[in-house]
Short mmCIF file of C-alpha atoms in Angstrom, two decimals:
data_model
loop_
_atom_site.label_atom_id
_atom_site.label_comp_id
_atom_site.label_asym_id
_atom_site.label_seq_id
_atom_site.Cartn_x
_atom_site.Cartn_y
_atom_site.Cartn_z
CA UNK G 1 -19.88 10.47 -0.12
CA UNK G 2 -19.40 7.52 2.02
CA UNK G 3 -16.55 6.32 1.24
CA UNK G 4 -15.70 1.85 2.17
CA UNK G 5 -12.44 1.20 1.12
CA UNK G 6 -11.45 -2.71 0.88
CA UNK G 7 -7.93 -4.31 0.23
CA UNK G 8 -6.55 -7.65 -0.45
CA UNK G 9 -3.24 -9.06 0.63
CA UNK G 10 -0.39 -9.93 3.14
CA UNK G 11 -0.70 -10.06 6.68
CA UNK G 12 2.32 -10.96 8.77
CA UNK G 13 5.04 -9.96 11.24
CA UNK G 14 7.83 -7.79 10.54
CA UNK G 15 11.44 -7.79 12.53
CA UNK G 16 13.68 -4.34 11.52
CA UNK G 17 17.84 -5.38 12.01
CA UNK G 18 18.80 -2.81 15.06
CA UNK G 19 22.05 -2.06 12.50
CA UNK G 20 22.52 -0.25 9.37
CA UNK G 21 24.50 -2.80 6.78
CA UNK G 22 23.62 -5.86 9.61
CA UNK G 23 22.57 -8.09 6.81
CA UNK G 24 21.06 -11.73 6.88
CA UNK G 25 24.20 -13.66 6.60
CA UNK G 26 25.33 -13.60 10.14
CA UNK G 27 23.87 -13.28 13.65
CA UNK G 28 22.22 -10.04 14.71
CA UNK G 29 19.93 -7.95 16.69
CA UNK G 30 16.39 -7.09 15.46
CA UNK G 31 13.34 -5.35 16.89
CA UNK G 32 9.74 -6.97 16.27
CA UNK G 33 7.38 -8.56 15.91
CA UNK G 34 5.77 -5.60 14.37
CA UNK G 35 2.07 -5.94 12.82
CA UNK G 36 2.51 -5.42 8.70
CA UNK G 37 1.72 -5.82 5.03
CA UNK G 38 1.28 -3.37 2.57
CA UNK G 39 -2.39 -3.76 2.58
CA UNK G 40 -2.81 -4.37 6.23
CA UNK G 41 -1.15 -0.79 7.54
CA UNK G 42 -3.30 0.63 4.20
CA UNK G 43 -6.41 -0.57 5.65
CA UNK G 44 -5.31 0.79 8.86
CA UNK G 45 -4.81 3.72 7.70
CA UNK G 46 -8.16 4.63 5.93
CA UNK G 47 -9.69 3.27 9.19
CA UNK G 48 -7.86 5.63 11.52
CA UNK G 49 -8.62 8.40 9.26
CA UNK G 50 -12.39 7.05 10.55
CA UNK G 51 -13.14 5.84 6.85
CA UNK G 52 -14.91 2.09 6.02
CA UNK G 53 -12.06 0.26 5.76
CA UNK G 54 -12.02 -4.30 4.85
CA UNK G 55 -8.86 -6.44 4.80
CA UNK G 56 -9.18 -9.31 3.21
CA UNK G 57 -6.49 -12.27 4.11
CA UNK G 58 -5.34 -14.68 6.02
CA UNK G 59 -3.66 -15.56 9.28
CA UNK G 60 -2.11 -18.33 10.84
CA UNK G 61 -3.83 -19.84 14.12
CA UNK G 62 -0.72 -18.46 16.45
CA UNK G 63 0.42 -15.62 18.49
CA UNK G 64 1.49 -13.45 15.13
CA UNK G 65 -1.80 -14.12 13.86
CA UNK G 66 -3.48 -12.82 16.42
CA UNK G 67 -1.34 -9.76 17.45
CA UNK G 68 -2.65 -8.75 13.55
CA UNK G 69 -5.68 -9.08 14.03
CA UNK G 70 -5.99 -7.66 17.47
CA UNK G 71 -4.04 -4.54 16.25
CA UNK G 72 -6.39 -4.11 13.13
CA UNK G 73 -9.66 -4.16 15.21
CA UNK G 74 -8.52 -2.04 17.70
CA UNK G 75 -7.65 0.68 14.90
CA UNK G 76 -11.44 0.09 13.32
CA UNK G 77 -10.26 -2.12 10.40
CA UNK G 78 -13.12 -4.19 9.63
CA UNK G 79 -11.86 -8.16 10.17
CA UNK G 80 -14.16 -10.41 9.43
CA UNK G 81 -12.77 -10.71 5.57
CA UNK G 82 -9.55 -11.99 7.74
CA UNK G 83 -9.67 -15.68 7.43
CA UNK G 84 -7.61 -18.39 10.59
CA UNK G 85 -6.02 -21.17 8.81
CA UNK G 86 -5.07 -23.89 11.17
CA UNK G 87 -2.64 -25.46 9.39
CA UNK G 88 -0.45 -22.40 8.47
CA UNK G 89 1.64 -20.10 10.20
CA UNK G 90 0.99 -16.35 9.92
CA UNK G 91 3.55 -14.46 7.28
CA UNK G 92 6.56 -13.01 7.99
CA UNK G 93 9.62 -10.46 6.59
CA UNK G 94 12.72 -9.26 8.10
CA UNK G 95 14.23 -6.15 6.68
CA UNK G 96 17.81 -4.77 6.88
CA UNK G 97 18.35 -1.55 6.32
CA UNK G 98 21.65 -0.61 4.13
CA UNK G 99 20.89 3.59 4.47
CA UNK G 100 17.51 5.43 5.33
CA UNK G 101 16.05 4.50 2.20
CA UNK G 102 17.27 1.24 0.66
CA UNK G 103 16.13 -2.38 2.27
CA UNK G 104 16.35 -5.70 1.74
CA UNK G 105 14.06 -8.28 2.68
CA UNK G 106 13.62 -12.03 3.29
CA UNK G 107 9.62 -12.37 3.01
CA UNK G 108 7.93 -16.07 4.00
CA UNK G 109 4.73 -15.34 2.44
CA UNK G 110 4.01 -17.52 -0.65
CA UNK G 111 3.91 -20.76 2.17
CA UNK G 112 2.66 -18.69 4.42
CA UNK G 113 -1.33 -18.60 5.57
CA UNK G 114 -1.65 -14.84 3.54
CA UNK G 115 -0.11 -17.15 0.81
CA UNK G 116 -2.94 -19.36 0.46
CA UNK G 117 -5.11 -16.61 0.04
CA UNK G 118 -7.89 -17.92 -2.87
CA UNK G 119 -10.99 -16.40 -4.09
CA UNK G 120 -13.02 -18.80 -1.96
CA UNK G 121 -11.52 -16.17 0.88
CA UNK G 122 -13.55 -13.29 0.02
CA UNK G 123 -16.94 -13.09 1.44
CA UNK G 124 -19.05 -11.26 -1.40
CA UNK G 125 -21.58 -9.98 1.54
CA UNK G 126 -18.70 -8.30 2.89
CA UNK G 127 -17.34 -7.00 -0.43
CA UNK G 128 -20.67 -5.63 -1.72
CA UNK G 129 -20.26 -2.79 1.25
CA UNK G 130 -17.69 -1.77 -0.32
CA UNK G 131 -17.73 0.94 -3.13
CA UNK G 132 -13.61 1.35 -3.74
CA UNK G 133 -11.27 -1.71 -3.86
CA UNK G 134 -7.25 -0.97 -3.47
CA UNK G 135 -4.81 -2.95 -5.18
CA UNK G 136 -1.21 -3.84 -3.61
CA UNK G 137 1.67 -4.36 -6.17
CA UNK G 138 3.64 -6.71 -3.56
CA UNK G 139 0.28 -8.62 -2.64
CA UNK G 140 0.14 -10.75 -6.52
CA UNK G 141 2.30 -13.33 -5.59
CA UNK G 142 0.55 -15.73 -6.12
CA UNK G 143 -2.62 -17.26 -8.99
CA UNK G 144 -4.58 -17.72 -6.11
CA UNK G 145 -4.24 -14.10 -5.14
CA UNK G 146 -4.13 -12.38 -8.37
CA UNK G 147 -7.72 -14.40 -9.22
CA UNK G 148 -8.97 -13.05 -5.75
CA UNK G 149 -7.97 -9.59 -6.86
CA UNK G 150 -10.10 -10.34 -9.99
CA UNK G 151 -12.75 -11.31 -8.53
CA UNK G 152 -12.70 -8.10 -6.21
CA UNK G 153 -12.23 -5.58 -9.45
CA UNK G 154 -15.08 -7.56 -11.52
CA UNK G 155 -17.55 -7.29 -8.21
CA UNK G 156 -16.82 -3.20 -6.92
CA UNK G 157 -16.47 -2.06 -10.99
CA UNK G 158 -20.17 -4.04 -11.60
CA UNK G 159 -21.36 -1.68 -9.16
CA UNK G 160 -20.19 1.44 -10.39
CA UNK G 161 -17.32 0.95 -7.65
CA UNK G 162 -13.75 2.27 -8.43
CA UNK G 163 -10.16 0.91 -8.20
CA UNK G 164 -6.91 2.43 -7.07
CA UNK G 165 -3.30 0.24 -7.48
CA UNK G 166 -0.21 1.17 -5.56
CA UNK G 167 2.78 -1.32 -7.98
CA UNK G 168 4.58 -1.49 -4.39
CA UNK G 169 7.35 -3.21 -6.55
CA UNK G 170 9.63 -5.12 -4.33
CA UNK G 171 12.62 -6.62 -6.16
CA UNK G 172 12.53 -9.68 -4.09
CA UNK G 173 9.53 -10.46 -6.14
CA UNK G 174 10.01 -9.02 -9.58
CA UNK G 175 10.99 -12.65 -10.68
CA UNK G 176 7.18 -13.21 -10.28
CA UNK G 177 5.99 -13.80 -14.23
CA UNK G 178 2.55 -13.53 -12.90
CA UNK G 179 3.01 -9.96 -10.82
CA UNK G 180 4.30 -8.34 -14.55
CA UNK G 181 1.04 -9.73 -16.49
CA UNK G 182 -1.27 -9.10 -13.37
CA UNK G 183 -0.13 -5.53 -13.52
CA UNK G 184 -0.97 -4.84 -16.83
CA UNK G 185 -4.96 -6.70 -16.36
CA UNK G 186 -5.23 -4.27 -13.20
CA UNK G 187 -3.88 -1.49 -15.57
CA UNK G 188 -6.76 -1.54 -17.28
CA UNK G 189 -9.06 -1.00 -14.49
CA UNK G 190 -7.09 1.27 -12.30
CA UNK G 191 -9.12 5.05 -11.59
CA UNK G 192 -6.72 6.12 -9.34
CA UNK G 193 -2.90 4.96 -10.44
CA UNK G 194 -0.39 5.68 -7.55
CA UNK G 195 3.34 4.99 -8.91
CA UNK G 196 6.75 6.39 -6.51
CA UNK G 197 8.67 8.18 -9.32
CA UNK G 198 10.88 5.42 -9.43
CA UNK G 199 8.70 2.45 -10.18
CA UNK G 200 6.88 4.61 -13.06
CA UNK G 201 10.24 3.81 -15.16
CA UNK G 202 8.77 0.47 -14.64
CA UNK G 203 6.30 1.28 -16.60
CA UNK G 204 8.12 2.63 -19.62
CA UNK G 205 11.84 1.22 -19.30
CA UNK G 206 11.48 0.07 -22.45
CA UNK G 207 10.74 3.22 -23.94
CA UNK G 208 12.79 5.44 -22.05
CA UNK G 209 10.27 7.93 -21.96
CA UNK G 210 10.30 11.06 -19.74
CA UNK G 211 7.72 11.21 -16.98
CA UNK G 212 5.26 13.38 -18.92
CA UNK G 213 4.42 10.98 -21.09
CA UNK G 214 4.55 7.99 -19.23
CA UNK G 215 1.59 9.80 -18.16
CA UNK G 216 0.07 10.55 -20.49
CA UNK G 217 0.02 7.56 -22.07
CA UNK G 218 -1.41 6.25 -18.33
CA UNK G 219 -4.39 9.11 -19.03
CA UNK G 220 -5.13 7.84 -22.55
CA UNK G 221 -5.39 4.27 -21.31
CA UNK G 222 -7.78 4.77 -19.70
CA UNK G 223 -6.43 5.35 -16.04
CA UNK G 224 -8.14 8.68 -14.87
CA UNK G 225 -5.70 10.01 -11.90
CA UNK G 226 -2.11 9.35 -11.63
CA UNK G 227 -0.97 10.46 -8.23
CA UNK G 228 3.22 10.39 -7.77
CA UNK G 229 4.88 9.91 -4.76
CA UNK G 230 8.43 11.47 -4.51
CA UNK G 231 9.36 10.75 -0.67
CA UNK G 232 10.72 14.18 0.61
CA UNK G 233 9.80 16.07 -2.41
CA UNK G 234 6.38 15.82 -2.32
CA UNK G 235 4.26 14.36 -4.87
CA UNK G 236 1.90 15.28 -8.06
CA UNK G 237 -1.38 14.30 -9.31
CA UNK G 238 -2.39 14.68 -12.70
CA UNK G 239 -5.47 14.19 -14.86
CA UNK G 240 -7.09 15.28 -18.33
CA UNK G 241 -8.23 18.53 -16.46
CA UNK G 242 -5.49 19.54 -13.70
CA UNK G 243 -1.98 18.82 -12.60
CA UNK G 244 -0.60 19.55 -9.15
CA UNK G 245 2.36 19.76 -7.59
CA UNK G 246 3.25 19.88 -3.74
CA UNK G 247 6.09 19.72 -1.91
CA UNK G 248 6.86 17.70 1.06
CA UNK G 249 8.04 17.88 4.68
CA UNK G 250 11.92 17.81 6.00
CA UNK G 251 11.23 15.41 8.72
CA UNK G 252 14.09 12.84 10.30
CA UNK G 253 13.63 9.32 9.37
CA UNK G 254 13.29 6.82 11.49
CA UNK G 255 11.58 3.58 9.70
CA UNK G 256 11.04 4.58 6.31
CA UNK G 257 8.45 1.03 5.76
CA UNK G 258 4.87 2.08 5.50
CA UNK G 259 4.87 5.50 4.74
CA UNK G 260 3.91 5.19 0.83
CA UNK G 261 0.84 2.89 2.43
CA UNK G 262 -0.12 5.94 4.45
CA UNK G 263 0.51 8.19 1.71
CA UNK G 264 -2.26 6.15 -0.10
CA UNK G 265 -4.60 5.67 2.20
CA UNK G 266 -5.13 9.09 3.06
CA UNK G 267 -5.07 10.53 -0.13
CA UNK G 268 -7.32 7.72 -1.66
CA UNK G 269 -10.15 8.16 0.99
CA UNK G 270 -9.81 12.13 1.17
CA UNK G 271 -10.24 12.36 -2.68
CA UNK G 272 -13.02 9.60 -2.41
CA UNK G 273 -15.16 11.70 -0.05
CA UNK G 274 -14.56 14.89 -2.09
CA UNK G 275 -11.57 16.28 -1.15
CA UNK G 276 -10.21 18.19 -3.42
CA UNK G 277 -6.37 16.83 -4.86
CA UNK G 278 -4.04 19.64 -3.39
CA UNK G 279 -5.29 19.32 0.25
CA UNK G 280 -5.22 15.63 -0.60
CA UNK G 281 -2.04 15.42 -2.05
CA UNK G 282 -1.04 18.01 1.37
CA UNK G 283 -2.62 15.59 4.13
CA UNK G 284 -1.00 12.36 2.40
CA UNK G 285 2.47 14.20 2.60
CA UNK G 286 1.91 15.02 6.03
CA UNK G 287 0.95 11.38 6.67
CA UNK G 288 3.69 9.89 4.96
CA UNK G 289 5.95 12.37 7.18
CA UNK G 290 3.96 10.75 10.53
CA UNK G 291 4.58 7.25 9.18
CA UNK G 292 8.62 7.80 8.87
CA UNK G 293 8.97 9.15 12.21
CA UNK G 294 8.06 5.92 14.36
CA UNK G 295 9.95 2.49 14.46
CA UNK G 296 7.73 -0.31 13.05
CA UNK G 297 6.21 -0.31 9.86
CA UNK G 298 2.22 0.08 11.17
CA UNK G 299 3.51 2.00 13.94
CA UNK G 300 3.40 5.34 12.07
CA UNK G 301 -0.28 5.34 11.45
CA UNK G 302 -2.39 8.41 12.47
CA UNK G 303 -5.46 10.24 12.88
CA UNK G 304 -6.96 12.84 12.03
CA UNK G 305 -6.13 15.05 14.45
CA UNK G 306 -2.68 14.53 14.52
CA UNK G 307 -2.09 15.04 11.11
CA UNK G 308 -3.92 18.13 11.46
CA UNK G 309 -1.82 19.25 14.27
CA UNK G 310 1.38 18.10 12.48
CA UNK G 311 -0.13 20.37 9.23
CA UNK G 312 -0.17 23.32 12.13
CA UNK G 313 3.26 23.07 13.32
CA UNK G 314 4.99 23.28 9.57
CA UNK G 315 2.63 25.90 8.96
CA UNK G 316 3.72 27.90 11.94
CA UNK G 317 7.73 27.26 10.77
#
């Protein structure tokens, strides 16, 4: 199948603090600018895995912008859905790091030129190539975005198209009212549902149910795979027919920030094009572990061949 995968969302600059604990509250160190958004270093992903790949968003007309956009081309994203506003700056976040796997960040995207994101933005000739639209949690800041997202699932499921949605819950942003009810519209129009174990207690806090059937509840909704990402211990898919289980990769940690994107592209475009959901489920662990190892949130990206080559080397442990 040929698979054209198309995503909606932030664009913007990221700076890492150089120290562990260095905080936002005094002077410090950091490294960036680094090209990033959830959707963006998805989109890159799918692209370098030589998949149709479409960002939708928006960038400011500056340097940031531009680096983006540069960066995206280069890796075979598809840009024209990327819109220059040139009276807005391009989006930004700085992250400290208190370990290896807990962050804060201070995002300016809501004022941002990814913040003004509308409808208006996506180019329907653009988004009728595309047969799969991917959903961001952190991208529904915003009405103007979530009715751009609705507009994208109403146009790809006319066509017989499918949608996948990544929650991506950041806490910075769970004081959203709109991200809660958006999630629960995109719910019901999600094929492929991909949760980290700890945002599906999200999902049923207020039942304190175990995993199992937070699932299955997901299945009888309506959702048709629920694929869960669990960092260094792998990560299951399950649907009315199978359930799999595979474990990860002890890798060292460098920049833990994009590797559930990565995780989702590849699996999303491997299952896509036929692939079947244990090599999937394999080749997005091994992508995850790529995406970990390199400073910079869009930095881990890879191909093909290197997560083939990566596969080889833990194979021959």
């Amino acid at each position: 199948m040929n698979v054209t995968i198309c995503t909606i969302g932030e664009l913007l600059v990221e700076f890492l603090a150089k120290k562990e604990n260095q905080g936002f509250s005094q002077p410090g160190e950091f490294w960036g600018p680094y090209p990033s958004g959830a959707p963006a270093i998805f989109a890159d992903q799918v692209a370098k895995l030589g998949f149709g790949s479409v960002l939708f968003s928006c960038v400011g007309s500056d340097a940031f912008g531009e680096m983006n956009v540069a960066r995206l081309e280069r890796d075979g994203v598809i840009v024209n859905g990327i819109t220059v506003l040139q009276k807005a700056t391009t989006g930004s976040a700085f992250v400290s790091y208190r370990n290896q796997s807990q962050r804060d960040f201070i995002f300016n995207l809501p004022n941002s030129a990814c913040g003004l994101l509308t409808a208006d933005h996506i180019d329907e000739t653009l988004l009728n190539q595309c047969n799969h639209f991917h959903i961001m949690g952190s991208s529904l800041f915003s009405f103007r975005i979530i009715d751009a997202m609705r507009k994208a699932i109403e146009n790809v499921k006319s066509r017989g198209g499918t949608v996948s949605f990544d929650p991506n819950i950041r806490k910075e942003m769970l004081n959203i009212p709109e991200m809660s009810q958006a999630f629960e519209y995109i719910l019901d129009y999600t094929d492929i549902f991909l949760p980290s174990d700890g945002e599906l207690d999200y999902f049923g806090r207020h039942q304190g149910e175990d995993e199992q059937l937070l699932v299955d509840n997901l299945l009888r909704r309506g959702v048709k795979h629920v694929v869960i990402k669990r960092g260094p211990r792998g990560a299951s898919y399950f649907s009315d027919q199978q359930t799999w289980h595979v474990p990860g990769f002890a890798v060292s940690v460098v920049d833990p920030t994009g590797a559930g994107d990565c995780f989702g592209a590849t699996f999303v475009s491997l299952f896509l094009s036929g692939v079947q959901p244990e090599e999937a489920l394999n080749w997005a662990n091994a992508s995850g572990s790529l995406a970990i190892s390199q400073r910079g949130p869009m930095e881990g990206t890879s191909t093909r061949s290197q997560i083939e080559a990566f596969l080889a080397a833990q194979s021959a442990r």
